Short mmCIF file of C-alpha atoms and ligand atoms in Angstrom, two decimals:
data_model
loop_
_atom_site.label_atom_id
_atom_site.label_comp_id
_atom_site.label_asym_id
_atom_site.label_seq_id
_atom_site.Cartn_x
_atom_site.Cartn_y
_atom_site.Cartn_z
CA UNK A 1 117.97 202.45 127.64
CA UNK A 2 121.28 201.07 128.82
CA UNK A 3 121.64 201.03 132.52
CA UNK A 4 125.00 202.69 132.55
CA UNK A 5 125.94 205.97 133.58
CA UNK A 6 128.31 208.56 135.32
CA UNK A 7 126.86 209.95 138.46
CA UNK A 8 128.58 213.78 139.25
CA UNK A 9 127.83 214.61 142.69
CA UNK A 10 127.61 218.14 142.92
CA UNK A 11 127.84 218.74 146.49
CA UNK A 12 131.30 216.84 146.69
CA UNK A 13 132.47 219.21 143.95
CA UNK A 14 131.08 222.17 146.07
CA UNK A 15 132.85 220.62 149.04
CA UNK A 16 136.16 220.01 147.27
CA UNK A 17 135.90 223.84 146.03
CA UNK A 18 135.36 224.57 150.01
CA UNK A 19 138.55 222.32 150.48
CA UNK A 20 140.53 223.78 148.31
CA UNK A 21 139.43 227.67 149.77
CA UNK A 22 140.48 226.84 153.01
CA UNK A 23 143.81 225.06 152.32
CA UNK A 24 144.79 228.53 150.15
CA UNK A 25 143.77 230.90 152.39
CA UNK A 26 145.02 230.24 155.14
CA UNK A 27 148.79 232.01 154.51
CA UNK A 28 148.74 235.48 154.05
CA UNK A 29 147.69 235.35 150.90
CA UNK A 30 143.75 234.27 149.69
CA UNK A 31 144.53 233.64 146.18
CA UNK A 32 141.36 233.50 143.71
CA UNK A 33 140.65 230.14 142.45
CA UNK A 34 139.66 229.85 139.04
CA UNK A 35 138.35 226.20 138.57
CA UNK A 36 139.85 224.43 135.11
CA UNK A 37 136.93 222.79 133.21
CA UNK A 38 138.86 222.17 129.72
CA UNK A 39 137.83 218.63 128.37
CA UNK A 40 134.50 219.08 129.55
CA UNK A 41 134.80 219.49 133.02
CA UNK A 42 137.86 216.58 132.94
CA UNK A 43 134.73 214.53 131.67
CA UNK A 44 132.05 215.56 134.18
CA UNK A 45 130.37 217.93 132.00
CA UNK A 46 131.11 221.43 131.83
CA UNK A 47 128.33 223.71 131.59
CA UNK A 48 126.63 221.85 134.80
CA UNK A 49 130.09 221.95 136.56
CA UNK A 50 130.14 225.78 135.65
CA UNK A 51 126.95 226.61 136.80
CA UNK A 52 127.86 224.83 140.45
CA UNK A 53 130.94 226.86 140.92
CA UNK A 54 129.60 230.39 139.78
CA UNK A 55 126.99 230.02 142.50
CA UNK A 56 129.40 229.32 145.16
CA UNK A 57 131.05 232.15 144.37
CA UNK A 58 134.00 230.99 142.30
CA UNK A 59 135.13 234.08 140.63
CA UNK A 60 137.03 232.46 137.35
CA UNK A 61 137.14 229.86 135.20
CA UNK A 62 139.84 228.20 132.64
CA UNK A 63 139.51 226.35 129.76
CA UNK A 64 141.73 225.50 127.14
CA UNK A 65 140.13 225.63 123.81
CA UNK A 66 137.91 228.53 122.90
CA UNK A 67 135.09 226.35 121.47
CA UNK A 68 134.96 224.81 125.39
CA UNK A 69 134.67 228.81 126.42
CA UNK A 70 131.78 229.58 123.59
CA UNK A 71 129.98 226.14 125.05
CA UNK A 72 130.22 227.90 128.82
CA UNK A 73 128.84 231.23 127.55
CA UNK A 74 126.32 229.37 125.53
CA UNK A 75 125.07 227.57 129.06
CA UNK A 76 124.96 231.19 130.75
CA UNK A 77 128.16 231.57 132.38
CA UNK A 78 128.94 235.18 133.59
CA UNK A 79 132.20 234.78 134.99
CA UNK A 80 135.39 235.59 132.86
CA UNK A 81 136.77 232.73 131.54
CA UNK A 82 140.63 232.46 130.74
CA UNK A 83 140.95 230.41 127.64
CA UNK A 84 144.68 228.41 128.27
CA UNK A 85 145.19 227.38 124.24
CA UNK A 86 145.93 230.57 122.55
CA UNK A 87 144.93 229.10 119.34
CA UNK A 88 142.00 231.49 118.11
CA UNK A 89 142.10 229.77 114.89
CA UNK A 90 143.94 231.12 111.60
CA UNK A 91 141.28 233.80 110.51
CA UNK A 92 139.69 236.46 112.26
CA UNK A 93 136.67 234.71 113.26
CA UNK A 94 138.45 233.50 116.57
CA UNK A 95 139.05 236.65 117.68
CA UNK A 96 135.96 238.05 117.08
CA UNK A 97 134.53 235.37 119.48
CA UNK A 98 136.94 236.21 121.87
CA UNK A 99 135.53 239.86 121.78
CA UNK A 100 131.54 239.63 121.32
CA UNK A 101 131.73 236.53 123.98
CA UNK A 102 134.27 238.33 126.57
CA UNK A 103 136.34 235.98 126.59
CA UNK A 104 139.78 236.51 128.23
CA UNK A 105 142.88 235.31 125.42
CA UNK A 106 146.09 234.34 126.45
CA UNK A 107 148.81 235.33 124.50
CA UNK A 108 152.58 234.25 124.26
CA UNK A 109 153.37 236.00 120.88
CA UNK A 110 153.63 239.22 119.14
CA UNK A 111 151.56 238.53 115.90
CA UNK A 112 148.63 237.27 118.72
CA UNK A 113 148.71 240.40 120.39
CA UNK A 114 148.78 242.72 116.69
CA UNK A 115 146.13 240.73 115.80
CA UNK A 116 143.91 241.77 118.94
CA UNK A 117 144.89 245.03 118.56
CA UNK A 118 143.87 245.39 115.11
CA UNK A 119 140.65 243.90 115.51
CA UNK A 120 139.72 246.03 118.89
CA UNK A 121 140.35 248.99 117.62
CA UNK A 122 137.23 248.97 115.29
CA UNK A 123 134.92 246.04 117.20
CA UNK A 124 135.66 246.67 121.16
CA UNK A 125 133.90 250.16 121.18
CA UNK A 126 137.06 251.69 122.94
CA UNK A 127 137.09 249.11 125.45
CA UNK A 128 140.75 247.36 125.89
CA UNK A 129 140.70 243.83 125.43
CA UNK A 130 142.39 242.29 128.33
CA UNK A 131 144.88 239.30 127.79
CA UNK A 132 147.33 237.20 129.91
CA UNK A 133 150.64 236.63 128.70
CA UNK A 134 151.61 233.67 129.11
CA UNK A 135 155.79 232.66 129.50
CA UNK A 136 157.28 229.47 129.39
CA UNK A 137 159.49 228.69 132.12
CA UNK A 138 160.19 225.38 131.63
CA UNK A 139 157.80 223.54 130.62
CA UNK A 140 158.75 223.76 126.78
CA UNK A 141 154.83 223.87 125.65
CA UNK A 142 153.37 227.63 125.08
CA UNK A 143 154.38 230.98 126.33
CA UNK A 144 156.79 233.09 125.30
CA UNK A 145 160.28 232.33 125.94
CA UNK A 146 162.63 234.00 128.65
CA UNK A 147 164.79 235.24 125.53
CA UNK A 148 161.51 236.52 123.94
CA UNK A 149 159.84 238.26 126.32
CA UNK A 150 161.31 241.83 126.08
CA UNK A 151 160.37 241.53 122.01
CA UNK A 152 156.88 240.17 122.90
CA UNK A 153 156.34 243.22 125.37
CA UNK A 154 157.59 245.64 122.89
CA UNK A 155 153.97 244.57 120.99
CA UNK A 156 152.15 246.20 123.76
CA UNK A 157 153.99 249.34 123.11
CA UNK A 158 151.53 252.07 121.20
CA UNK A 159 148.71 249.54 121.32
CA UNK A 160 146.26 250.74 124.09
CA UNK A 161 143.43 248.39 122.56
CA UNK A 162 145.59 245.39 124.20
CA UNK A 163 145.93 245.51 128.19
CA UNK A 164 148.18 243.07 129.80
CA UNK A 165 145.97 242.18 132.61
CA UNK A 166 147.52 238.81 133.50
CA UNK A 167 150.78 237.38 133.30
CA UNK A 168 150.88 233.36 134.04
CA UNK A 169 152.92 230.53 133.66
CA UNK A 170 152.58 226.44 133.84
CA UNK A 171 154.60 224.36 136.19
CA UNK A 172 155.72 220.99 134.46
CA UNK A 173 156.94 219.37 137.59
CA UNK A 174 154.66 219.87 140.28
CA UNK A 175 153.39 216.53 141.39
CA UNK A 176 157.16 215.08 141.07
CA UNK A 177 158.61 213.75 143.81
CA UNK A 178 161.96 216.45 143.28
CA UNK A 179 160.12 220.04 143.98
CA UNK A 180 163.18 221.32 142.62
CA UNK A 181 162.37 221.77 139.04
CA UNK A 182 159.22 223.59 140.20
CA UNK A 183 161.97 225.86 142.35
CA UNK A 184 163.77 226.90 139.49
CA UNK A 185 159.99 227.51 137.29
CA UNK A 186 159.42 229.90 140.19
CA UNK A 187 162.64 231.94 140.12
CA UNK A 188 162.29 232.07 136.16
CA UNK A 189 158.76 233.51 136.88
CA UNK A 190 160.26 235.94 139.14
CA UNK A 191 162.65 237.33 137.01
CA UNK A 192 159.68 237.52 134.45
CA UNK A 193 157.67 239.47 136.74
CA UNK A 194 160.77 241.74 137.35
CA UNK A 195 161.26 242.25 134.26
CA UNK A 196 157.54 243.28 132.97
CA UNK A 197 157.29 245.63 135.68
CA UNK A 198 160.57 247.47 135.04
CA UNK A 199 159.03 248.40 131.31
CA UNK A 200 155.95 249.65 133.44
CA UNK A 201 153.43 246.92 132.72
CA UNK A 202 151.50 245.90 136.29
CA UNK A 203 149.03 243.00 135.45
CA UNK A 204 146.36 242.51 138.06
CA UNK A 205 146.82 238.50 137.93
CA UNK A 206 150.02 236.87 138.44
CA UNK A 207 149.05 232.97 138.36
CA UNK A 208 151.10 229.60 137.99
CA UNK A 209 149.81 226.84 139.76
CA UNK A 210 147.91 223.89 138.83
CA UNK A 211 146.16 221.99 141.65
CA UNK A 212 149.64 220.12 142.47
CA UNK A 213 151.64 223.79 142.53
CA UNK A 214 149.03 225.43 144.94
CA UNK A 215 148.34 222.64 147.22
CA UNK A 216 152.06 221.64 147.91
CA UNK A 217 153.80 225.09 147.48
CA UNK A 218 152.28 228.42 149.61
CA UNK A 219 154.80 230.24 147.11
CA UNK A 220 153.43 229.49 144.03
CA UNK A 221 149.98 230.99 144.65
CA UNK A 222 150.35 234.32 143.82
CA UNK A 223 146.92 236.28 142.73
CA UNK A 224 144.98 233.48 141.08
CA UNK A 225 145.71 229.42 141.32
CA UNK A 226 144.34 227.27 138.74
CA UNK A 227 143.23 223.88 139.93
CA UNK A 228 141.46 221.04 137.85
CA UNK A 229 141.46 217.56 139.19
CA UNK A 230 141.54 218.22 142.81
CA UNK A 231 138.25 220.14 141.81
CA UNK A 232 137.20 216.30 140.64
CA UNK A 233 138.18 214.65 143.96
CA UNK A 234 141.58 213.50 143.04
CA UNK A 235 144.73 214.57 144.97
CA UNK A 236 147.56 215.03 142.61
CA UNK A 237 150.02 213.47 144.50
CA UNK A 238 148.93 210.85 146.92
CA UNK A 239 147.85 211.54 150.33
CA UNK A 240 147.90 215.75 149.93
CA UNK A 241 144.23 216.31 150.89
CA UNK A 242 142.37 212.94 152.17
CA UNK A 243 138.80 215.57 152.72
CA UNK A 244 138.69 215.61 149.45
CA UNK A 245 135.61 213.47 147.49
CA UNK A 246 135.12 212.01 143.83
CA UNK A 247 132.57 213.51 142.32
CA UNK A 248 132.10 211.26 139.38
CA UNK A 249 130.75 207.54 139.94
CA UNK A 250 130.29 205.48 136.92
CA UNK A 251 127.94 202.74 137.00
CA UNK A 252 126.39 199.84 135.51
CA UNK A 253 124.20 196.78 135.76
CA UNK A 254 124.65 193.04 135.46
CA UNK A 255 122.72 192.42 131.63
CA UNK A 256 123.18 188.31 131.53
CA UNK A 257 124.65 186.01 133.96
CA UNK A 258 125.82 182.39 133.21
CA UNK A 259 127.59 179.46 134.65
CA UNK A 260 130.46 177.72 132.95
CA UNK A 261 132.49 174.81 134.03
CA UNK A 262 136.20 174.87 135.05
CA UNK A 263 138.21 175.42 131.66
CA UNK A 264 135.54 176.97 129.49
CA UNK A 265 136.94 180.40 127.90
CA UNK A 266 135.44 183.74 127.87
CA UNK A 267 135.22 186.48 125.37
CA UNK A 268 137.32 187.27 122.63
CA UNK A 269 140.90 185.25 122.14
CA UNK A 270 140.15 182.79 125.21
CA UNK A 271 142.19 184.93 127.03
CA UNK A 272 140.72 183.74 130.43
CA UNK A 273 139.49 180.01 131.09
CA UNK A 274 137.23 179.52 134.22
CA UNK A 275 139.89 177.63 136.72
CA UNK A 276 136.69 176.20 138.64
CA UNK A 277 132.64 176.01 137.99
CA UNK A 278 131.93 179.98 137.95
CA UNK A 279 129.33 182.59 137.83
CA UNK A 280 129.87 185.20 134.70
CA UNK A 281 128.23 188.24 134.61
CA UNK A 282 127.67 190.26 131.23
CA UNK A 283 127.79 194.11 131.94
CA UNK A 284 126.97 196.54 128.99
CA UNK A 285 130.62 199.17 129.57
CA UNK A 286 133.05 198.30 127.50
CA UNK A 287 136.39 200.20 125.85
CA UNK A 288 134.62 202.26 123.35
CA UNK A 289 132.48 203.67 127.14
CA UNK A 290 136.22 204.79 128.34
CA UNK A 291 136.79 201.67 130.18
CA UNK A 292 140.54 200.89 129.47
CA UNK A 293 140.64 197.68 127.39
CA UNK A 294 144.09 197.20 129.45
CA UNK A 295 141.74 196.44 132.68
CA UNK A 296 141.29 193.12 130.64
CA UNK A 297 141.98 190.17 133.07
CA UNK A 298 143.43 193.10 135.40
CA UNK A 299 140.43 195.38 136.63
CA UNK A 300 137.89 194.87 139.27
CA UNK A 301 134.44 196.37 139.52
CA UNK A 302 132.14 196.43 143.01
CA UNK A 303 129.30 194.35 143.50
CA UNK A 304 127.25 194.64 146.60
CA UNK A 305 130.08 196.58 148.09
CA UNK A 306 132.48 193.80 147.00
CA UNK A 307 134.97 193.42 144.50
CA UNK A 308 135.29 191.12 141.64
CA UNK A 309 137.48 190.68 138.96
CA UNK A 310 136.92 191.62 135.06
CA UNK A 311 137.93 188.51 133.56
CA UNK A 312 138.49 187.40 129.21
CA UNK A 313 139.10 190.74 126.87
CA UNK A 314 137.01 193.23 127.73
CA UNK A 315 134.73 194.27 124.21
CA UNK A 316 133.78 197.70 122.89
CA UNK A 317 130.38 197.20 124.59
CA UNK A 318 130.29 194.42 127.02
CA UNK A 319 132.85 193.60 130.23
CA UNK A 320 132.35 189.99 132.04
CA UNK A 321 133.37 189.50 135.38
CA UNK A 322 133.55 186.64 137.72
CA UNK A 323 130.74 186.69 140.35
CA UNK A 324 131.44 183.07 141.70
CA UNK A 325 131.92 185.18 145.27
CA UNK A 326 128.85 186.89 144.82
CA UNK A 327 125.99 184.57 147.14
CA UNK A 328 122.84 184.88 144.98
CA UNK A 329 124.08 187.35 142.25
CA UNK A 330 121.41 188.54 139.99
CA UNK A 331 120.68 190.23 136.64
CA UNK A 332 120.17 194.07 137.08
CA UNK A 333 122.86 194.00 140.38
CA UNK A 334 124.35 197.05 140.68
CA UNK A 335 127.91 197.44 138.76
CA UNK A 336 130.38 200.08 139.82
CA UNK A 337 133.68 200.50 137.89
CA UNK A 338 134.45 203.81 139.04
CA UNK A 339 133.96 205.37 142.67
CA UNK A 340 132.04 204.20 146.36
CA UNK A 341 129.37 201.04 146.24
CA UNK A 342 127.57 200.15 149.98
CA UNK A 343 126.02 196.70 149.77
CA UNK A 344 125.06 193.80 151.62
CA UNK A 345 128.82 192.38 151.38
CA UNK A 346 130.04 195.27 152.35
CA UNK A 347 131.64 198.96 151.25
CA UNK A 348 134.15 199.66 148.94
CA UNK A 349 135.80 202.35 146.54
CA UNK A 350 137.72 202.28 143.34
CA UNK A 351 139.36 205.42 142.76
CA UNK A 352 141.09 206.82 139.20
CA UNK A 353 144.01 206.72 140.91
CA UNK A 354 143.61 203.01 140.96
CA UNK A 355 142.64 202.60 137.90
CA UNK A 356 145.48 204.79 136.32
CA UNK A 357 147.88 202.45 138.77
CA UNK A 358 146.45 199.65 137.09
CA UNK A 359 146.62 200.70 133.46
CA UNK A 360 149.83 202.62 133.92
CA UNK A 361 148.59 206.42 132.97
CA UNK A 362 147.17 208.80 135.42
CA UNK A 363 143.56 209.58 136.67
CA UNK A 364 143.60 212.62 134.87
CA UNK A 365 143.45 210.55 131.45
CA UNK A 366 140.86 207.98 133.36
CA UNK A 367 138.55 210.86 134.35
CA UNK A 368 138.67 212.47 130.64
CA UNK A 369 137.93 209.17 128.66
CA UNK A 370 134.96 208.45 129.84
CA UNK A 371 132.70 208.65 126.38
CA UNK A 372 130.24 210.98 125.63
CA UNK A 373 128.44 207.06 124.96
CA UNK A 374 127.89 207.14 128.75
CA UNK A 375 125.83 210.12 130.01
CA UNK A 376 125.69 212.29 132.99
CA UNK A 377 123.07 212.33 135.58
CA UNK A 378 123.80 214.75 138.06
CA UNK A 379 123.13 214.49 142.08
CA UNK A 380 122.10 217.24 144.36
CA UNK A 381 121.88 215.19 147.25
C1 PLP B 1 147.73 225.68 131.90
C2 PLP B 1 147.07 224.76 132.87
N1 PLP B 1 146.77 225.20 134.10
C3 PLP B 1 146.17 224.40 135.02
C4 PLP B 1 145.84 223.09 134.73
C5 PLP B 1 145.18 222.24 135.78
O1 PLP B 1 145.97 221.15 136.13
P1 PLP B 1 145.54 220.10 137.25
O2 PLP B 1 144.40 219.31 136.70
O3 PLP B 1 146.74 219.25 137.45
O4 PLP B 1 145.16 220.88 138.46
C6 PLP B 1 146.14 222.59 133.46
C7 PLP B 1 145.83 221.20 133.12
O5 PLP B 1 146.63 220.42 132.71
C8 PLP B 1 146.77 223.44 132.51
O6 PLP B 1 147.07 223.01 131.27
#
């Protein structure tokens, strides 16, 4: 009923998966790319995202929970699907899904990879299940550790039903301004590599970067890359791919509009009085819709291509913004918080990347709190 909702444009996320292609392949290397939808699709919905990027041809996908995979088989998704978390739960159940689903588990520890094993032998019908190991290098999160690895590979030893078919890492510094960190990730990784092949493992994927690793650094592409928000239209670090579109806009409309006179108060704790006669508009987004209740008195939304302040605490349903510089505003105007409004004052954009300035986090958190409250209508313009 409520007029607000988050608009994924599909054909931007096609064109940002064409982006990406051509930046990657144009080395010597054409790495696959193997699209990260964990959190639903970094809020844009994961099973339609899915279904986009299978049919142009994207040839893997990551998530990072395995109830996020089971949702992507459960929508029809063929491709194999890496799932990042390596928690399969405590009992056997996890596993299991892993198997009947096929699923692709990474690994970073020797009881995962017994487990597996066990379970394969009687339930995979010969077939090895294939994992990626994952190492940490530095980022101090999951994988095995540098000092671990020769004990974790020893696991693989006399267990056919297990196939190392990936080994991968994650790069904790890659959208920093100092690449060096990232430097000495890659010569860890190296030595990792070195030293699985020299026990005689030879896993089909090597893979480490994350959108800000593959777009800055030709080096850290390797077999596979995994990007997420560039998928989504946002460049990791400012300014590294301008073709690059949004594909989420989330909009509203104006519910109730009134005047008040210089030095009335709005909303809750009379944060904001009006410093002259104003036009207040009542739009139904508020904080419990994703909208960061820091925008309060900070944010601006677009109106007829023109941008007005959110003014008084924003609520858990409503926001109010001044609309004094809005000629003739009406009830049911269009209300954009996030992404590109054309209008009759003119054409503007506000980006995650201006909202995370804003609220000091970063666009990946702005993209994945928008609520399941507000739903998706997807574009196939
Ligand atoms: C292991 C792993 N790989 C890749 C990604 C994708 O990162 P980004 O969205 O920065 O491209 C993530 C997300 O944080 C991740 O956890």
């Amino acid at each position: 009923m409520r007029p607000t909702r988050a608009e994924v444009n599909l054909a931007h996320l096609r064109h940002n998966y064409r982006v990406l292609e051509k930046m990657f392949g144009d080395g010597k290397t054409k790495p696959a790319i193997w699209g990260v939808l964990k959190a639903d699709a970094y809020g844009h919905g994961s099973a339609a995202v899915a279904r986009t990027l299978e049919r142009a041809g994207m040839p893997g996908l990551c998530v990072a929970l395995l109830e996020e995979a089971i949702e992507l088989r459960d929508a029809g998704i063929r491709v194999p699907i890496l799932v990042m978390g390596g928690y399969y739960g405590p009992r056997r159940e996890g596993l299991e899904e892993i198997l009947a689903r096929d699923l692709v588990p990474v690994v970073y520890d020797a009881g995962q990879i017994e487990r597996i094993a066990t379970l394969a032998r009687y339930e995979s019908e010969g077939r090895p299940v294939r994992v990626h190991l994952k190492v940490d290098t530095g980022m101090g999160r999951l994988g095995v550790t540098m000092s671990e690895l020769d004990d974790v590979l020893d696991a693989f030893d006399g267990r056919p039903e297990v196939q190392l078919d990936g080994l991968m890492t994650h790069l904790a510094c890659a959208d920093g301004d100092d690449l060096g960190p990232t430097m000495e990730q890659l010569a860890r990784f190296a030595e990792a590599r070195g030293r699985v092949r020299a026990r005689g493992f030879s896993p089909r994927f090597v893979h480490a970067a994350n959108s800000a690793g593959a777009m800055r650094l030709s080096e850290a592409r390797f077999d596979a890359v995994r990007p997420g928000v560039a998928l989504f239209g946002v460049s990791p670090v400012p300014g590294l791919a301008p073709e690059l579109k949004p594909v989420i806009r989330v909009r509203t409309e104006v519910v109730a509009l009134r005047t008040v006179e210089a030095g009335e108060p709005i909303g809750y704790g009379y944060t904001w009085r009006a410093p002259r006669r104003s036009v207040i508009a009542t739009v139904p987004m508020g904080y419990a819709d994703g909208l960061d209740r820091k925008l309060s008195n900070r944010g601006h939304a677009l109106v007829r291509g023109r941008r007005v302040p959110m003014v008084g605490t924003m609520s858990m349903d409503l926001t109010m913004l001044d609309m004094t510089e809005i000629p003739g505003a009406r009830i049911s105007d269009e209300v954009v918080f996030l992404g590109q409004q054309e209008g009759a004052l003119g054409r503007d954009v506000i980006t995650a990347e201006e909202i995370a300035e804003t609220t000091g986090t970063i666009p990946w958190e702005v993209l994945t709190s928008i609520s399941r409250r507000v739903p998706r209508f997807y574009r196939e313009p």
